[in-house]
Amino acid sequence: MLKEKDLSRGAPALDEIGHYKKWLGFILNRITIVVFGFGSLGVCAGIYNSFMDSLWTPVPIYLLLYGILAWITFSKRSTFVVRALFLLFVIYSFGLLGLLLAGLSGDGRVFLFSFVVMAGMFFGRKAGLAALGWVLITIFFVSSALVSGSLTIPLSIQANSAMSRPWVSGTIVLVLLCLAVFLPWAYLIEQWTRTLKELNYAKGELEQANEAKTIFLAKMSHELRTPLNVIIGYAEMMQEDAEDDGDEGRVEDLGKIKRSGETLLYLIRDILDFSKLELGQLQFSLEDFSVEQLAEDALKSVEKYAERTSNTLTLDIQIAERTMYADRVRLLQVLTNLLHNAVKFTEKGSIRLEVSQELQQGGMWHLFRVRDTGKGIPEDKWESIFSEFVQLEMTHIGAHPGAGLGLTICKELIEGMGGRIVCCANPDGVGACFEVSLPQRVQIEGETVDVVR
């Protein structure tokens, strides 16, 4: 079990707890006003009758305090603490006044009892125990004053004390009713509040650990890319030399090294991009570029991979506006990722990149569709495949290397530029289709924008 002092360290602001405390104070204040007003009538009657022949009377003081209490309770500007403290002050004041005027057998005991109960309800068990201790100290000093004779009760007040007993009896009934209704509920609220604090503390710790993990992955991914690029570069040069020498065995082996390095490089790039997304450090650099050239570059990036899997690549462009304003590098990354996935899950088939445009939301949008004739994606997986670390694990698809981050990153990049990416069905029902929609001119504040999740 966590200690109370530990719960506040690193925990987020608990707006829900504040809301429930205000609601609790709102309800209890109104019920207490009824109890207070009903039970104090007897005390007022006794006080008024005792001092009616005097030049002053404490009744205006009572009315003033009662009016301030009502105003604080019903005012929207009053905080929970202000309402509760003022209410407790008024209840204790009249309890003390009752003891001083009528002794231990008077009506003050009811108010002091209510003072202890309400303190516990508003501020918890510790506050209730502290209030009980303060009441016991008050009773001790009043008793000592009565025994020593330094405090005397006027006979007129003793005679009029009988007038207030019916009101006091009613007050006791109402207070007990409040206890029966609200004490179990207040206990549940206290337990719920503590549980919520613990959950928020645990959430804060997890967020800190996740941030540390993300920073570590980002640094490690960056450090790993440099030696991998060197390995891939040397493998390419050695493969070219082997081709010149006609050594087919070495060409094939070096090709495996190169492909494995490229696969690992893709994984590292995905992890690095995902880490930047989590840290809010991924940026967009907007520029004008040729849509046709972008599509051709995307197909060229997977051309050799498609040859190895005996797939054919097709480009179909049907657009009037040949340029668009967006982040070319990030859009190329998305299209390359989608084409790479299409080739990976298709053998001896075809992959088609379609580019079109249409009017949407009062403006021109470019649509990029990547279609394949592969094994397809079940319709119930069309949304979940964009989640983090999700991979299709079905026997008819088989196992393929990857971290399950590619589509997640694609979704974040496209939505960050104000677009959409969805998985859909091909007209003939064969294979898979991914559709990317982007405005012809991406509207983001500033040329370079941080992505904040």
Coordinates of C-alpha atoms in Angstrom, one line a residue, residues 47-303:
I47 CA -31.7 33.4 24.2
Y48 CA -34.3 35.9 23.0
N49 CA -36.5 35.3 26.1
S50 CA -33.5 35.6 28.4
F51 CA -32.3 38.9 27.0
M52 CA -35.6 40.5 25.9
D53 CA -35.5 43.0 28.7
S54 CA -31.9 43.8 28.0
L55 CA -30.6 46.6 25.7
W56 CA -29.1 44.1 23.3
T57 CA -29.9 40.6 22.0
P58 CA -27.7 38.0 20.2
V59 CA -30.5 37.2 17.7
P60 CA -29.2 39.6 15.1
I61 CA -25.8 37.9 15.4
Y62 CA -27.5 34.6 14.7
L63 CA -29.4 36.0 11.7
L64 CA -26.2 37.6 10.3
L65 CA -24.3 34.3 10.6
Y66 CA -27.2 32.3 9.1
G67 CA -27.5 34.8 6.2
I68 CA -23.7 34.6 5.5
L69 CA -23.9 30.8 5.6
A70 CA -26.7 30.7 3.2
W71 CA -24.9 33.1 0.8
I72 CA -21.7 31.2 0.9
T73 CA -23.5 27.9 0.4
F74 CA -25.5 29.0 -2.6
S75 CA -22.8 31.2 -4.2
K76 CA -21.1 29.6 -7.2
R77 CA -17.9 31.4 -6.4
S78 CA -17.5 29.7 -3.1
T79 CA -15.0 26.9 -3.0
F80 CA -15.5 23.6 -1.2
V81 CA -13.0 24.5 1.5
V82 CA -14.6 27.9 2.2
R83 CA -18.1 26.5 2.4
A84 CA -17.0 23.7 4.7
L85 CA -14.9 25.8 7.0
F86 CA -17.5 28.5 7.5
L87 CA -20.2 26.0 8.1
L88 CA -18.1 24.2 10.7
F89 CA -17.3 27.6 12.3
V90 CA -21.0 28.5 12.6
I91 CA -21.9 25.1 14.0
Y92 CA -19.1 25.2 16.6
S93 CA -19.9 28.8 17.5
F94 CA -23.5 28.0 18.4
G95 CA -22.4 24.8 20.1
L96 CA -20.0 26.8 22.3
L97 CA -22.7 29.5 22.8
G98 CA -25.1 26.8 23.9
L99 CA -22.7 25.5 26.5
L100 CA -21.9 28.9 27.9
L101 CA -25.5 29.9 28.2
A102 CA -27.2 26.6 29.2
G103 CA -24.4 24.4 30.5
L104 CA -23.8 20.8 29.6
S105 CA -27.5 20.0 29.7
G106 CA -28.3 22.6 27.1
D107 CA -28.6 22.5 23.3
G108 CA -24.9 23.1 22.6
R109 CA -24.1 19.4 22.7
V110 CA -26.1 18.8 19.5
F111 CA -24.2 21.4 17.6
L112 CA -20.9 20.2 18.9
F113 CA -21.9 16.6 17.9
S114 CA -22.8 17.9 14.4
F115 CA -19.5 19.8 14.3
V116 CA -17.5 16.5 14.7
V117 CA -19.7 14.6 12.2
M118 CA -19.5 17.3 9.5
A119 CA -15.7 17.7 10.0
G120 CA -15.3 14.0 9.3
M121 CA -17.6 14.1 6.3
F122 CA -15.9 17.1 4.7
F123 CA -12.2 16.5 5.4
G124 CA -11.9 12.8 6.3
R125 CA -11.3 10.7 9.4
K126 CA -8.3 12.6 10.7
A127 CA -10.2 15.9 10.6
G128 CA -13.1 14.2 12.4
L129 CA -10.8 13.0 15.1
A130 CA -9.2 16.4 15.5
A131 CA -12.6 18.0 15.8
L132 CA -13.6 15.4 18.4
G133 CA -10.5 16.3 20.4
W134 CA -11.2 20.0 20.2
V135 CA -14.8 19.4 21.3
L136 CA -13.6 17.4 24.3
I137 CA -11.2 20.2 25.2
T138 CA -14.0 22.7 25.0
I139 CA -16.3 20.6 27.2
F140 CA -13.5 20.1 29.7
F141 CA -12.9 23.8 30.1
V142 CA -16.6 24.7 30.3
S143 CA -17.1 21.9 32.9
S144 CA -14.1 23.2 34.9
A145 CA -15.5 26.8 34.8
L146 CA -18.9 25.5 36.0
V147 CA -17.4 23.5 38.8
S148 CA -15.1 26.4 39.9
G149 CA -18.0 28.8 39.8
S150 CA -16.3 31.2 37.3
L151 CA -19.2 30.4 34.9
T152 CA -22.8 30.6 36.0
I153 CA -26.0 29.9 34.1
P154 CA -28.8 32.6 34.6
L155 CA -32.0 31.2 36.1
S156 CA -34.0 32.8 33.2
I157 CA -32.1 30.7 30.7
Q158 CA -32.6 27.5 32.8
A159 CA -36.4 28.3 32.9
N160 CA -36.6 28.8 29.2
S161 CA -34.5 25.7 28.3
A162 CA -37.5 23.6 28.3
M163 CA -38.9 25.6 25.4
S164 CA -36.1 24.4 23.1
R165 CA -36.2 20.6 23.9
P166 CA -38.7 19.7 21.2
W167 CA -36.5 21.5 18.6
V168 CA -33.4 19.7 19.9
S169 CA -35.1 16.3 19.7
G170 CA -36.0 17.0 16.1
T171 CA -32.5 18.1 15.4
I172 CA -31.1 14.8 16.8
V173 CA -33.4 12.9 14.6
L174 CA -32.4 14.8 11.5
V175 CA -28.7 14.5 12.4
L176 CA -29.0 10.8 12.8
L177 CA -30.8 10.6 9.5
C178 CA -28.0 12.5 7.8
L179 CA -25.5 10.1 9.4
A180 CA -27.4 7.0 8.2
V181 CA -27.6 8.3 4.7
F182 CA -24.2 10.0 4.2
L183 CA -21.7 8.2 6.3
P184 CA -21.6 5.0 4.2
W185 CA -21.6 7.2 1.0
A186 CA -18.8 9.4 2.4
Y187 CA -16.8 6.3 3.2
L188 CA -17.2 5.0 -0.3
I189 CA -16.2 8.4 -1.8
E190 CA -13.1 8.5 0.4
Q191 CA -12.1 5.0 -0.7
W192 CA -12.8 5.9 -4.3
T193 CA -10.7 9.0 -4.0
R194 CA -7.8 7.1 -2.5
T195 CA -8.0 4.5 -5.2
L196 CA -8.1 7.2 -7.9
K197 CA -5.0 8.8 -6.3
E198 CA -3.2 5.5 -6.4
L199 CA -4.2 4.9 -10.1
N200 CA -3.1 8.4 -11.1
Y201 CA 0.2 7.9 -9.3
A202 CA 0.7 4.6 -11.0
K203 CA -0.2 6.3 -14.3
G204 CA 2.4 9.0 -13.7
E205 CA 5.1 6.4 -13.0
L206 CA 4.2 4.5 -16.2
E207 CA 4.3 7.7 -18.2
Q208 CA 7.7 8.5 -16.9
A209 CA 8.9 5.0 -17.6
N210 CA 7.4 5.1 -21.1
E211 CA 9.1 8.4 -21.8
A212 CA 12.4 7.1 -20.7
K213 CA 11.9 4.0 -22.9
T214 CA 11.0 6.2 -25.8
I215 CA 14.1 8.4 -25.4
F216 CA 16.3 5.3 -25.1
L217 CA 14.8 3.8 -28.3
A218 CA 15.3 7.0 -30.2
K219 CA 18.9 7.3 -29.2
M220 CA 19.7 3.6 -29.9
S221 CA 17.9 3.7 -33.2
H222 CA 19.9 6.7 -34.3
E223 CA 23.2 5.1 -33.2
L224 CA 22.3 1.8 -35.0
R225 CA 21.5 3.4 -38.4
T226 CA 25.0 4.6 -39.0
P227 CA 26.8 1.2 -38.9
L228 CA 23.9 -0.4 -40.8
N229 CA 24.3 2.0 -43.6
V230 CA 28.0 1.2 -43.8
I231 CA 27.2 -2.6 -43.9
I232 CA 24.6 -2.1 -46.6
G233 CA 27.0 0.2 -48.6
Y234 CA 29.9 -2.3 -48.5
A235 CA 27.6 -5.2 -49.4
E236 CA 26.4 -3.3 -52.5
M237 CA 29.9 -2.6 -53.6
M238 CA 31.1 -6.2 -53.0
Q239 CA 28.0 -7.4 -54.8
E240 CA 28.8 -5.3 -57.9
D241 CA 32.4 -6.6 -57.8
A242 CA 31.0 -10.2 -57.6
E243 CA 28.7 -9.5 -60.6
D244 CA 31.6 -8.2 -62.6
D245 CA 33.6 -11.4 -61.7
G246 CA 30.7 -13.6 -62.6
D247 CA 30.6 -15.2 -59.1
E248 CA 26.9 -16.0 -58.8
G249 CA 27.4 -17.6 -55.4
R250 CA 28.9 -14.5 -53.9
V251 CA 26.3 -12.3 -55.5
E252 CA 23.5 -14.3 -53.9
D253 CA 25.1 -14.3 -50.5
L254 CA 25.9 -10.6 -50.6
G255 CA 22.3 -10.0 -51.7
K256 CA 21.0 -11.7 -48.6
I257 CA 23.3 -9.5 -46.5
K258 CA 22.0 -6.4 -48.2
R259 CA 18.4 -7.4 -47.9
S260 CA 18.7 -8.3 -44.3
G261 CA 20.4 -5.0 -43.6
E262 CA 17.7 -3.1 -45.4
T263 CA 15.0 -5.0 -43.5
L264 CA 16.7 -4.1 -40.2
L265 CA 17.1 -0.5 -41.4
Y266 CA 13.4 -0.3 -42.0
L267 CA 12.6 -1.6 -38.5
I268 CA 15.0 0.9 -37.0
R269 CA 13.5 3.7 -39.0
D270 CA 10.0 2.8 -37.8
I271 CA 11.1 2.6 -34.2
L272 CA 12.8 6.0 -34.5
D273 CA 9.8 7.6 -36.1
F274 CA 7.5 6.1 -33.5
S275 CA 9.7 7.3 -30.7
K276 CA 9.6 10.8 -32.2
L277 CA 5.8 10.6 -32.4
E278 CA 5.5 9.7 -28.8
L279 CA 7.8 12.5 -27.8
G280 CA 6.1 15.0 -30.1
Q281 CA 9.3 15.7 -32.0
L282 CA 8.3 14.5 -35.5
Q283 CA 8.2 17.4 -38.0
F284 CA 6.5 18.3 -41.3
S285 CA 8.3 20.3 -43.9
L286 CA 5.7 21.5 -46.5
E287 CA 6.7 22.1 -50.1
D288 CA 5.3 22.1 -53.7
F289 CA 6.1 18.9 -55.7
S290 CA 5.0 16.9 -58.6
V291 CA 2.5 14.2 -57.7
E292 CA 3.5 12.1 -60.8
Q293 CA 7.2 12.1 -59.8
L294 CA 6.3 11.2 -56.3
A295 CA 4.3 8.2 -57.4
E296 CA 7.1 7.0 -59.7
D297 CA 9.7 7.4 -56.9
A298 CA 7.5 5.3 -54.6
L299 CA 7.2 2.5 -57.2
K300 CA 11.0 2.6 -57.9
S301 CA 11.7 2.1 -54.2
V302 CA 10.1 -1.4 -54.2
E303 CA 10.9 -2.3 -57.8

